């Protein structure tokens, strides 16, 4: 087996400046010192920053290097600055230590590696430097249609085997995504070890769980997008996992099956059902197949202030809502999203450079909800425009003149039996949504319309697909918000009685099967909160 004995040499250049390098390998560390300054020198390539980390590719002495700069000083949280400065190792030194440990276990990393630390006043910064390599990432290899399926399976088998070796030694990668594994002539090179940590007893299961979820999700998503995924392959991959990672059968099976089911159901179908058109260079329109919109009559909404006064307007953060009658005579519900009106500079910066428009996100989210079997306003349209430093978008649906579930529950003119049946339908919809791996996040009854006895779900700004780690939290939030808002309005309308509590509990049990512990916690919490003004 591949093993590399590495001895790290520590060299203190002067007070506050230290260099770490493997024995027999030296680096001209002086040429990298300008990267400690702000702003940094202009590198060949500057990659996307992330919190305390910045990435560069830099050429010096005829060699190209990949540089990671870590600085607790630029962390957005004061707690991280305080802990990082006084107590923690620098991230570059930590990554160097775990690179050495992985090499000693027989797991390859990019070699040689160097770390440079500098402590100056209140600043504690470090650089982790490796030779630049243009090897493909495992994700791209699994996604490629040029690589044979048997080779992809062999690469996945090696990844599972090396994860087992890592966990057996009490080390957890923390970010074992296939984007963080390079492919080198059939071997794997592990990188991005700045989140790697040693096992503590209470992190044992959590660490394995997190590494499994990252690896399975990214690998299966790559295989699905390459067209190589099928039910028979699903069983083959599960068999590989069983053979190459002995033990923890229940945990592996649970994470793997849930991940594959969620990705198979989604299968990028939501994005495929959306038609994108670009009538002008700066304008893009998204709509369902077979539906069109006179988009030009909505373009004035992208200006600020709007050139005419619509019927109704509400405003919240970067979102404005209108009710508008188009020249065709149809009335529309229009949501305008603009990152430039967001109160936080961070949101404006991320929204403009890295994120897709909120209207396009909502188009995908509404399709996810419809795939789960729920009714929403339909058809929908999304219009986005990028003009200079402005990035704005509209999400448009036909206007529904229907009362919200909150208005129905607040009314004393509607019988309790009708409210009871509506609540049961809402819980059944939430259960169907969760089985499809989708979470609404804001299931307040004011976000549900009641139209002829049917429920229409709206305000889908926060809807998201399941991530394994959010499974329990997503279910809890959705159920809690729905039950809490419904019971409060039943109390206020004077229709809540002590005798009705068992009926509502029974409805919850029938309409949302399974997850008994979560339901018991929710009902116990609600009964405690409303006890003081229930009767």
Short mmCIF file of C-alpha atoms in Angstrom, two decimals:
data_model
loop_
_atom_site.label_atom_id
_atom_site.label_comp_id
_atom_site.label_asym_id
_atom_site.label_seq_id
_atom_site.Cartn_x
_atom_site.Cartn_y
_atom_site.Cartn_z
CA UNK A 1 0.00 0.00 0.00
CA UNK A 2 1.11 3.56 -0.71
CA UNK A 3 2.63 5.13 2.40
CA UNK A 4 4.88 8.15 2.69
CA UNK A 5 7.00 8.85 5.75
CA UNK A 6 7.00 12.58 6.15
CA UNK A 7 9.06 14.59 8.59
CA UNK A 8 7.98 18.21 8.97
CA UNK A 9 10.66 20.83 9.55
CA UNK A 10 9.66 23.93 11.52
CA UNK A 11 11.67 27.07 10.84
CA UNK A 12 11.20 30.32 12.79
CA UNK A 13 12.35 33.14 10.54
CA UNK A 14 11.72 35.90 13.04
CA UNK A 15 9.29 36.67 15.83
CA UNK A 16 5.76 36.07 14.59
CA UNK A 17 6.82 34.39 11.29
CA UNK A 18 7.10 30.58 10.97
CA UNK A 19 7.55 28.25 8.00
CA UNK A 20 6.71 24.51 7.95
CA UNK A 21 7.91 22.22 5.15
CA UNK A 22 8.66 18.50 4.61
CA UNK A 23 12.27 17.44 5.12
CA UNK A 24 14.15 17.59 1.81
CA UNK A 25 11.71 20.05 0.25
CA UNK A 26 12.24 23.79 0.42
CA UNK A 27 10.32 26.76 -0.89
CA UNK A 28 11.20 30.38 -1.58
CA UNK A 29 8.85 31.55 1.17
CA UNK A 30 9.84 35.22 0.75
CA UNK A 31 8.02 35.42 -2.60
CA UNK A 32 4.75 34.49 -0.83
CA UNK A 33 4.94 37.10 1.96
CA UNK A 34 3.14 39.80 -0.12
CA UNK A 35 -0.02 37.63 0.11
CA UNK A 36 -0.22 38.59 3.81
CA UNK A 37 -0.76 42.21 2.78
CA UNK A 38 -4.12 43.75 1.97
CA UNK A 39 -4.82 44.00 -0.94
CA UNK A 40 -2.88 40.96 -2.12
CA UNK A 41 -0.64 41.13 -5.22
CA UNK A 42 -2.31 40.29 -8.51
CA UNK A 43 -2.09 36.47 -8.96
CA UNK A 44 -2.63 34.47 -12.15
CA UNK A 45 -6.10 33.39 -10.98
CA UNK A 46 -8.14 34.55 -7.99
CA UNK A 47 -10.86 32.11 -6.93
CA UNK A 48 -14.11 32.79 -5.06
CA UNK A 49 -13.55 33.84 -1.41
CA UNK A 50 -15.33 32.05 1.45
CA UNK A 51 -15.54 33.56 4.96
CA UNK A 52 -12.00 33.25 6.41
CA UNK A 53 -10.44 31.71 3.27
CA UNK A 54 -9.15 33.10 -0.01
CA UNK A 55 -7.72 31.06 -2.90
CA UNK A 56 -5.07 32.03 -5.45
CA UNK A 57 -3.00 30.44 -8.20
CA UNK A 58 0.40 32.12 -8.37
CA UNK A 59 3.49 31.63 -10.56
CA UNK A 60 6.98 32.17 -9.13
CA UNK A 61 10.40 30.76 -10.08
CA UNK A 62 8.93 29.01 -13.12
CA UNK A 63 6.52 26.97 -10.91
CA UNK A 64 2.77 27.48 -10.37
CA UNK A 65 1.38 27.16 -6.84
CA UNK A 66 -2.08 26.83 -5.33
CA UNK A 67 -2.32 29.15 -2.30
CA UNK A 68 -4.95 29.17 0.44
CA UNK A 69 -4.93 32.21 2.67
CA UNK A 70 -6.62 31.85 6.07
CA UNK A 71 -7.27 34.84 8.31
CA UNK A 72 -9.31 34.86 11.51
CA UNK A 73 -9.20 38.65 11.33
CA UNK A 74 -11.60 38.76 8.33
CA UNK A 75 -14.05 36.28 9.91
CA UNK A 76 -17.58 37.80 10.08
CA UNK A 77 -18.08 36.52 13.66
CA UNK A 78 -16.29 37.99 16.66
CA UNK A 79 -16.31 34.58 18.40
CA UNK A 80 -14.24 33.05 15.58
CA UNK A 81 -11.75 35.93 15.70
CA UNK A 82 -11.33 35.59 19.48
CA UNK A 83 -10.98 31.78 19.55
CA UNK A 84 -8.79 31.68 16.46
CA UNK A 85 -6.38 34.31 17.74
CA UNK A 86 -5.95 33.03 21.31
CA UNK A 87 -6.56 29.28 21.31
CA UNK A 88 -6.69 27.53 17.93
CA UNK A 89 -3.97 26.41 15.56
CA UNK A 90 -3.90 28.27 12.28
CA UNK A 91 -5.94 26.58 9.55
CA UNK A 92 -2.84 26.18 7.35
CA UNK A 93 -0.95 24.35 10.10
CA UNK A 94 -3.98 22.14 10.81
CA UNK A 95 -4.26 21.26 7.11
CA UNK A 96 -0.55 20.46 7.00
CA UNK A 97 -0.82 18.15 10.04
CA UNK A 98 -3.77 16.22 8.55
CA UNK A 99 -2.05 16.01 5.14
CA UNK A 100 0.87 14.29 6.91
CA UNK A 101 -1.49 11.93 8.80
CA UNK A 102 -3.34 10.97 5.61
CA UNK A 103 -0.04 10.23 3.84
CA UNK A 104 1.03 8.03 6.77
CA UNK A 105 -2.25 6.08 6.46
CA UNK A 106 -1.62 5.46 2.77
CA UNK A 107 -4.13 8.04 1.49
CA UNK A 108 -2.65 10.33 -1.14
CA UNK A 109 -2.71 14.13 -0.96
CA UNK A 110 -1.06 16.76 -3.14
CA UNK A 111 2.66 16.71 -2.20
CA UNK A 112 4.84 18.56 -1.21
CA UNK A 113 2.91 21.01 0.99
CA UNK A 114 4.09 24.05 2.90
CA UNK A 115 2.62 26.32 5.57
CA UNK A 116 3.64 29.90 6.38
CA UNK A 117 2.27 31.60 9.52
CA UNK A 118 2.43 35.24 10.49
CA UNK A 119 1.24 36.87 13.70
CA UNK A 120 1.30 40.66 13.63
CA UNK A 121 -0.55 42.68 16.25
CA UNK A 122 -4.18 41.50 16.29
CA UNK A 123 -3.79 39.68 12.96
CA UNK A 124 -3.11 35.95 12.82
CA UNK A 125 -2.84 34.77 9.23
CA UNK A 126 -1.50 31.71 7.44
CA UNK A 127 -0.85 30.37 3.94
CA UNK A 128 -1.15 26.74 2.85
CA UNK A 129 0.82 26.21 -0.36
CA UNK A 130 0.89 23.21 -2.72
CA UNK A 131 2.11 22.79 -6.31
CA UNK A 132 -0.68 23.62 -8.76
CA UNK A 133 -2.16 20.56 -10.47
CA UNK A 134 -4.65 20.42 -13.34
CA UNK A 135 -5.95 16.96 -12.50
CA UNK A 136 -9.75 16.50 -12.86
CA UNK A 137 -12.01 16.31 -9.82
CA UNK A 138 -13.84 13.07 -9.01
CA UNK A 139 -17.21 14.79 -9.55
CA UNK A 140 -16.29 15.71 -13.14
CA UNK A 141 -14.92 12.22 -13.80
CA UNK A 142 -18.20 10.61 -12.61
CA UNK A 143 -20.18 13.16 -14.65
CA UNK A 144 -18.15 12.69 -17.85
CA UNK A 145 -19.68 10.68 -20.69
CA UNK A 146 -16.20 9.91 -22.08
CA UNK A 147 -15.24 7.71 -19.12
CA UNK A 148 -16.62 4.16 -19.05
CA UNK A 149 -19.08 3.18 -16.34
CA UNK A 150 -16.76 0.43 -15.01
CA UNK A 151 -14.00 3.02 -14.41
CA UNK A 152 -16.44 5.31 -12.58
CA UNK A 153 -17.51 2.46 -10.30
CA UNK A 154 -13.86 1.61 -9.56
CA UNK A 155 -13.16 5.26 -8.58
CA UNK A 156 -16.23 5.25 -6.31
CA UNK A 157 -15.06 1.97 -4.73
CA UNK A 158 -11.66 3.53 -3.96
CA UNK A 159 -13.32 6.58 -2.39
CA UNK A 160 -15.44 4.35 -0.08
CA UNK A 161 -12.38 2.27 0.85
CA UNK A 162 -10.31 5.34 1.72
CA UNK A 163 -13.14 6.91 3.73
CA UNK A 164 -13.28 3.67 5.75
CA UNK A 165 -9.51 3.83 6.34
CA UNK A 166 -9.84 7.46 7.42
CA UNK A 167 -12.71 6.76 9.85
CA UNK A 168 -10.98 3.65 11.25
CA UNK A 169 -8.11 5.92 12.31
CA UNK A 170 -10.49 8.28 14.11
CA UNK A 171 -10.27 11.07 11.50
CA UNK A 172 -13.24 12.71 9.77
CA UNK A 173 -12.83 14.74 6.59
CA UNK A 174 -15.74 17.11 7.33
CA UNK A 175 -16.26 18.00 3.65
CA UNK A 176 -15.89 14.70 1.74
CA UNK A 177 -17.55 16.05 -1.39
CA UNK A 178 -16.43 14.59 -4.73
CA UNK A 179 -15.39 18.13 -5.71
CA UNK A 180 -12.66 17.84 -3.04
CA UNK A 181 -11.10 14.66 -4.47
CA UNK A 182 -8.75 14.77 -7.46
CA UNK A 183 -8.21 11.84 -9.88
CA UNK A 184 -4.58 11.03 -10.72
CA UNK A 185 -4.12 8.10 -13.13
CA UNK A 186 -6.73 5.96 -11.38
CA UNK A 187 -5.64 7.05 -7.88
CA UNK A 188 -7.38 9.61 -5.66
CA UNK A 189 -5.80 12.73 -4.17
CA UNK A 190 -7.69 14.18 -1.19
CA UNK A 191 -7.62 17.93 -0.71
CA UNK A 192 -9.41 20.73 1.19
CA UNK A 193 -8.59 19.32 4.63
CA UNK A 194 -9.23 22.55 6.57
CA UNK A 195 -12.41 21.07 8.13
CA UNK A 196 -10.82 17.72 9.01
CA UNK A 197 -10.85 16.77 12.71
CA UNK A 198 -9.98 13.96 15.09
CA UNK A 199 -12.74 11.87 16.59
CA UNK A 200 -14.37 12.78 19.85
CA UNK A 201 -16.84 10.25 21.19
CA UNK A 202 -19.85 12.53 20.78
CA UNK A 203 -18.79 13.36 17.18
CA UNK A 204 -18.27 9.72 16.17
CA UNK A 205 -21.65 9.06 14.52
CA UNK A 206 -22.08 12.67 13.40
CA UNK A 207 -18.70 12.65 11.61
CA UNK A 208 -19.42 9.40 9.77
CA UNK A 209 -22.94 10.58 8.92
CA UNK A 210 -21.69 13.90 7.49
CA UNK A 211 -18.94 12.28 5.38
CA UNK A 212 -21.36 9.65 4.01
CA UNK A 213 -23.97 12.28 3.13
CA UNK A 214 -21.46 14.51 1.29
CA UNK A 215 -19.88 11.64 -0.64
CA UNK A 216 -23.10 9.83 -1.59
CA UNK A 217 -25.02 12.95 -2.56
CA UNK A 218 -22.33 14.39 -4.83
CA UNK A 219 -21.44 11.03 -6.42
CA UNK A 220 -25.06 10.07 -7.16
CA UNK A 221 -25.86 13.56 -8.52
CA UNK A 222 -22.88 13.25 -10.92
CA UNK A 223 -23.98 9.76 -12.09
CA UNK A 224 -27.59 10.94 -12.61
CA UNK A 225 -26.51 13.97 -14.65
CA UNK A 226 -24.25 11.74 -16.82
CA UNK A 227 -27.21 9.44 -17.62
CA UNK A 228 -25.55 6.37 -16.05
CA UNK A 229 -27.97 6.01 -13.14
CA UNK A 230 -30.61 3.26 -12.91
CA UNK A 231 -32.26 1.08 -10.25
CA UNK A 232 -29.80 -1.80 -10.94
CA UNK A 233 -26.84 0.57 -10.54
CA UNK A 234 -28.34 1.76 -7.27
CA UNK A 235 -28.13 -1.79 -5.89
CA UNK A 236 -24.60 -2.25 -7.25
CA UNK A 237 -23.36 0.96 -5.57
CA UNK A 238 -25.01 -0.07 -2.29
CA UNK A 239 -23.26 -3.46 -2.55
CA UNK A 240 -19.91 -1.68 -3.06
CA UNK A 241 -20.57 0.36 0.06
CA UNK A 242 -21.39 -2.78 2.08
CA UNK A 243 -18.22 -4.63 1.03
CA UNK A 244 -15.70 -1.77 1.23
CA UNK A 245 -16.94 -0.17 4.45
CA UNK A 246 -17.64 -2.96 6.99
CA UNK A 247 -19.81 -2.15 10.00
CA UNK A 248 -22.34 0.64 10.63
CA UNK A 249 -24.82 -1.09 8.31
CA UNK A 250 -27.94 0.72 9.52
CA UNK A 251 -26.29 4.14 9.32
CA UNK A 252 -24.87 3.55 5.81
CA UNK A 253 -28.11 2.12 4.45
CA UNK A 254 -30.19 4.92 5.95
CA UNK A 255 -28.00 7.70 4.54
CA UNK A 256 -27.50 6.04 1.15
CA UNK A 257 -31.14 5.05 0.51
CA UNK A 258 -32.52 8.41 1.58
CA UNK A 259 -29.99 10.29 -0.52
CA UNK A 260 -30.57 8.19 -3.67
CA UNK A 261 -34.38 8.35 -3.29
CA UNK A 262 -34.37 12.14 -2.96
CA UNK A 263 -32.07 12.60 -5.96
CA UNK A 264 -33.97 10.08 -8.09
CA UNK A 265 -37.27 11.84 -7.39
CA UNK A 266 -35.84 15.24 -8.24
CA UNK A 267 -33.62 13.97 -11.08
CA UNK A 268 -33.32 17.55 -12.33
CA UNK A 269 -36.82 17.18 -13.84
CA UNK A 270 -37.91 20.51 -12.35
CA UNK A 271 -35.25 22.33 -14.30
CA UNK A 272 -36.04 20.39 -17.50
CA UNK A 273 -39.73 21.40 -17.32
CA UNK A 274 -38.79 25.08 -17.35
CA UNK A 275 -38.45 26.82 -20.74
CA UNK A 276 -35.92 29.68 -20.86
CA UNK A 277 -36.04 32.37 -23.54
CA UNK A 278 -33.85 35.43 -24.10
CA UNK A 279 -35.80 37.96 -26.21
CA UNK A 280 -33.25 40.68 -25.39
CA UNK A 281 -29.56 40.39 -24.34
CA UNK A 282 -30.24 41.56 -20.78
CA UNK A 283 -33.69 39.93 -20.29
CA UNK A 284 -34.39 36.22 -19.66
CA UNK A 285 -37.90 34.72 -19.32
CA UNK A 286 -38.75 31.36 -17.69
CA UNK A 287 -42.15 29.70 -18.12
CA UNK A 288 -43.74 26.21 -18.20
CA UNK A 289 -43.98 24.41 -21.53
CA UNK A 290 -47.04 25.46 -23.54
CA UNK A 291 -47.62 28.79 -21.75
CA UNK A 292 -46.66 32.28 -22.90
CA UNK A 293 -46.84 35.74 -21.37
CA UNK A 294 -46.95 39.29 -22.73
CA UNK A 295 -43.73 40.01 -20.84
CA UNK A 296 -43.24 43.53 -22.27
CA UNK A 297 -46.16 44.92 -20.24
CA UNK A 298 -44.32 43.84 -17.03
CA UNK A 299 -40.91 45.37 -17.89
CA UNK A 300 -41.82 48.75 -16.23
CA UNK A 301 -41.95 46.90 -12.87
CA UNK A 302 -38.19 46.33 -13.17
CA UNK A 303 -37.58 50.08 -12.89
CA UNK A 304 -37.49 51.90 -9.56
CA UNK A 305 -39.64 53.70 -8.67
CA UNK A 306 -42.32 52.02 -10.75
CA UNK A 307 -43.79 54.36 -13.41
CA UNK A 308 -47.41 53.71 -12.42
CA UNK A 309 -49.33 52.93 -9.27
CA UNK A 310 -50.61 49.33 -9.05
CA UNK A 311 -53.69 48.31 -7.07
CA UNK A 312 -51.84 47.03 -4.02
CA UNK A 313 -48.24 47.03 -2.81
CA UNK A 314 -46.41 45.50 0.15
CA UNK A 315 -42.67 45.68 0.76
CA UNK A 316 -40.25 43.53 2.76
CA UNK A 317 -36.46 43.69 2.48
CA UNK A 318 -35.50 43.04 -1.15
CA UNK A 319 -39.06 42.00 -2.11
CA UNK A 320 -42.02 44.11 -3.30
CA UNK A 321 -45.48 42.65 -4.08
CA UNK A 322 -48.06 44.11 -6.51
CA UNK A 323 -51.49 43.27 -7.89
CA UNK A 324 -51.60 44.42 -11.52
CA UNK A 325 -54.19 44.37 -14.32
CA UNK A 326 -52.51 43.77 -17.67
CA UNK A 327 -53.73 45.34 -20.96
CA UNK A 328 -55.26 41.94 -21.80
CA UNK A 329 -57.68 42.41 -18.87
CA UNK A 330 -56.19 39.62 -16.72
CA UNK A 331 -55.10 40.38 -13.16
CA UNK A 332 -51.71 39.18 -11.96
CA UNK A 333 -49.87 38.82 -8.67
CA UNK A 334 -46.36 40.21 -9.20
CA UNK A 335 -43.37 39.77 -6.88
CA UNK A 336 -40.37 41.97 -7.57
CA UNK A 337 -36.96 40.89 -6.21
CA UNK A 338 -33.99 43.22 -6.23
CA UNK A 339 -30.69 42.45 -4.50
CA UNK A 340 -29.72 46.14 -4.59
CA UNK A 341 -32.58 46.95 -2.17
CA UNK A 342 -31.45 44.33 0.33
CA UNK A 343 -30.47 45.98 3.65
CA UNK A 344 -27.26 43.90 3.96
CA UNK A 345 -24.22 44.53 1.78
CA UNK A 346 -23.30 40.84 1.94
CA UNK A 347 -26.64 39.85 0.36
CA UNK A 348 -26.22 42.42 -2.41
CA UNK A 349 -22.70 41.22 -3.22
CA UNK A 350 -23.54 37.48 -3.17
CA UNK A 351 -26.82 38.00 -5.03
CA UNK A 352 -25.23 39.92 -7.89
CA UNK A 353 -22.09 37.84 -8.45
CA UNK A 354 -22.85 34.27 -7.36
CA UNK A 355 -26.58 33.54 -6.92
CA UNK A 356 -29.31 33.03 -9.52
CA UNK A 357 -32.25 35.43 -9.34
CA UNK A 358 -34.90 34.78 -6.70
CA UNK A 359 -37.64 34.64 -9.34
CA UNK A 360 -35.86 31.77 -11.14
CA UNK A 361 -35.33 30.01 -7.79
CA UNK A 362 -39.04 30.35 -7.03
CA UNK A 363 -39.90 28.90 -10.46
CA UNK A 364 -37.85 25.80 -9.57
CA UNK A 365 -39.37 25.68 -6.06
CA UNK A 366 -42.95 25.84 -7.34
CA UNK A 367 -42.20 22.92 -9.69
CA UNK A 368 -40.76 20.96 -6.75
CA UNK A 369 -43.98 21.51 -4.79
CA UNK A 370 -46.11 20.47 -7.78
CA UNK A 371 -44.00 17.30 -8.20
CA UNK A 372 -44.78 16.44 -4.57
CA UNK A 373 -48.51 16.46 -5.51
CA UNK A 374 -49.59 19.83 -4.06
CA UNK A 375 -51.61 22.57 -5.81
CA UNK A 376 -50.12 26.01 -6.41
CA UNK A 377 -51.01 29.06 -8.50
CA UNK A 378 -50.46 28.06 -12.15
CA UNK A 379 -49.19 28.99 -14.70
CA UNK A 380 -46.24 30.95 -13.35
CA UNK A 381 -43.70 33.15 -15.13
CA UNK A 382 -40.30 34.55 -14.16
CA UNK A 383 -38.68 37.58 -15.82
CA UNK A 384 -35.14 38.65 -14.90
CA UNK A 385 -32.98 41.52 -16.07
CA UNK A 386 -29.31 42.28 -15.45
CA UNK A 387 -28.44 45.88 -16.27
CA UNK A 388 -25.10 47.31 -15.14
CA UNK A 389 -24.80 46.67 -11.41
CA UNK A 390 -28.55 46.00 -11.08
CA UNK A 391 -29.95 42.47 -11.00
CA UNK A 392 -33.75 42.40 -10.72
CA UNK A 393 -36.44 39.79 -11.34
CA UNK A 394 -40.22 39.36 -11.34
CA UNK A 395 -42.22 36.28 -10.38
CA UNK A 396 -45.73 36.45 -11.89
CA UNK A 397 -48.81 34.28 -11.25
CA UNK A 398 -52.52 34.78 -12.05
CA UNK A 399 -54.26 36.63 -9.21
CA UNK A 400 -56.48 34.38 -7.08
CA UNK A 401 -59.27 36.19 -5.24
CA UNK A 402 -59.47 33.50 -2.54
CA UNK A 403 -59.24 33.86 1.26
CA UNK A 404 -56.18 32.59 3.07
CA UNK A 405 -56.51 29.73 5.53
CA UNK A 406 -55.77 32.27 8.30
CA UNK A 407 -58.86 34.34 7.37
CA UNK A 408 -61.03 31.21 7.30
CA UNK A 409 -59.81 30.11 10.75
CA UNK A 410 -60.23 33.62 12.22
CA UNK A 411 -63.85 33.79 11.01
CA UNK A 412 -66.54 32.82 13.50
CA UNK A 413 -68.97 32.24 10.60
CA UNK A 414 -67.22 29.05 9.50
CA UNK A 415 -68.04 25.94 11.52
CA UNK A 416 -65.39 24.02 13.43
CA UNK A 417 -66.10 20.91 11.32
CA UNK A 418 -65.12 22.78 8.12
CA UNK A 419 -61.96 24.16 9.76
CA UNK A 420 -61.16 20.69 11.05
CA UNK A 421 -61.34 19.18 7.53
CA UNK A 422 -59.18 22.01 6.09
CA UNK A 423 -56.52 21.44 8.78
CA UNK A 424 -56.55 17.72 7.99
CA UNK A 425 -55.99 18.46 4.27
CA UNK A 426 -53.12 20.82 5.11
CA UNK A 427 -51.43 18.17 7.25
CA UNK A 428 -51.86 15.56 4.48
CA UNK A 429 -50.26 18.01 2.01
CA UNK A 430 -47.34 18.63 4.37
CA UNK A 431 -46.88 14.87 4.78
CA UNK A 432 -46.85 14.41 0.96
CA UNK A 433 -44.38 17.28 0.63
CA UNK A 434 -41.98 15.74 3.16
CA UNK A 435 -42.21 12.30 1.56
CA UNK A 436 -41.08 13.96 -1.67
CA UNK A 437 -38.05 15.39 0.13
CA UNK A 438 -39.30 19.01 0.02
CA UNK A 439 -39.62 21.41 2.98
CA UNK A 440 -41.74 24.58 2.86
CA UNK A 441 -39.98 26.25 5.87
CA UNK A 442 -42.79 28.85 6.23
CA UNK A 443 -45.98 26.76 6.58
CA UNK A 444 -47.94 29.47 8.38
CA UNK A 445 -51.63 29.22 7.47
CA UNK A 446 -51.57 32.77 6.04
CA UNK A 447 -49.45 31.26 3.21
CA UNK A 448 -52.19 28.79 2.18
CA UNK A 449 -55.21 29.87 0.09
CA UNK A 450 -58.57 28.08 0.32
CA UNK A 451 -60.28 27.95 -3.10
CA UNK A 452 -63.48 25.88 -3.40
CA UNK A 453 -62.39 23.50 -0.64
CA UNK A 454 -58.93 22.95 -2.20
CA UNK A 455 -55.67 24.33 -0.81
CA UNK A 456 -53.28 26.44 -2.89
CA UNK A 457 -49.76 26.81 -1.45
CA UNK A 458 -48.03 30.14 -1.97
CA UNK A 459 -45.09 32.23 -0.66
CA UNK A 460 -42.53 29.61 -1.64
CA UNK A 461 -39.48 31.88 -1.18
CA UNK A 462 -37.85 29.56 1.39
CA UNK A 463 -38.76 26.12 -0.03
CA UNK A 464 -35.80 23.76 -0.20
CA UNK A 465 -34.90 20.17 -1.05
CA UNK A 466 -33.94 17.81 1.75
CA UNK A 467 -30.37 17.68 2.99
CA UNK A 468 -29.77 14.70 5.21
CA UNK A 469 -28.66 16.87 8.14
CA UNK A 470 -31.83 19.03 7.90
CA UNK A 471 -34.23 16.07 7.73
CA UNK A 472 -35.57 16.27 11.30
CA UNK A 473 -35.34 20.03 11.64
CA UNK A 474 -37.28 20.63 8.39
CA UNK A 475 -40.14 18.33 9.43
CA UNK A 476 -40.26 19.86 12.91
CA UNK A 477 -40.41 23.46 11.63
CA UNK A 478 -43.12 22.79 9.05
CA UNK A 479 -45.39 20.82 11.41
CA UNK A 480 -44.86 23.20 14.33
CA UNK A 481 -45.63 26.39 12.36
CA UNK A 482 -48.76 24.90 10.78
CA UNK A 483 -50.21 23.50 14.03
CA UNK A 484 -49.28 26.55 16.10
CA UNK A 485 -50.82 29.13 13.72
CA UNK A 486 -54.00 27.01 13.29
CA UNK A 487 -54.58 26.48 17.03
CA UNK A 488 -53.96 30.17 17.87
CA UNK A 489 -56.69 31.28 15.45
CA UNK A 490 -59.09 28.59 16.66
CA UNK A 491 -58.59 29.93 20.19
CA UNK A 492 -59.10 33.55 19.08
CA UNK A 493 -62.29 32.69 17.16
CA UNK A 494 -63.73 31.13 20.35
CA UNK A 495 -64.09 27.66 18.80
CA UNK A 496 -61.36 25.91 20.75
CA UNK A 497 -62.48 23.76 23.67
CA UNK A 498 -60.66 21.31 25.89
CA UNK A 499 -62.70 18.44 24.45
CA UNK A 500 -61.36 19.22 20.95
CA UNK A 501 -57.69 18.66 21.84
CA UNK A 502 -57.86 14.82 21.44
CA UNK A 503 -59.57 15.24 18.02
CA UNK A 504 -56.80 17.52 16.74
CA UNK A 505 -54.15 15.14 18.11
CA UNK A 506 -55.87 12.21 16.39
CA UNK A 507 -56.03 14.18 13.11
CA UNK A 508 -52.31 14.92 13.34
CA UNK A 509 -51.56 11.21 13.89
CA UNK A 510 -53.74 10.09 10.93
CA UNK A 511 -52.81 12.78 8.40
CA UNK A 512 -49.07 12.69 9.11
CA UNK A 513 -48.04 9.05 9.68
CA UNK A 514 -44.70 8.19 11.26
CA UNK A 515 -42.16 10.37 13.12
CA UNK A 516 -43.97 9.87 16.45
CA UNK A 517 -41.24 11.47 18.59
CA UNK A 518 -41.32 14.73 16.59
CA UNK A 519 -45.13 14.87 16.76
CA UNK A 520 -45.17 14.21 20.50
CA UNK A 521 -42.63 16.99 21.14
CA UNK A 522 -44.67 19.42 18.99
CA UNK A 523 -47.98 18.61 20.69
CA UNK A 524 -46.45 18.74 24.18
CA UNK A 525 -44.81 22.09 23.40
CA UNK A 526 -48.06 23.52 21.97
CA UNK A 527 -50.14 22.35 24.93
CA UNK A 528 -47.69 24.04 27.35
CA UNK A 529 -47.68 27.32 25.41
CA UNK A 530 -51.46 27.66 25.08
CA UNK A 531 -52.43 26.39 28.50
CA UNK A 532 -52.50 29.85 30.08
CA UNK A 533 -55.07 31.34 27.63
CA UNK A 534 -56.65 28.23 26.13
CA UNK A 535 -59.95 28.39 27.94
#
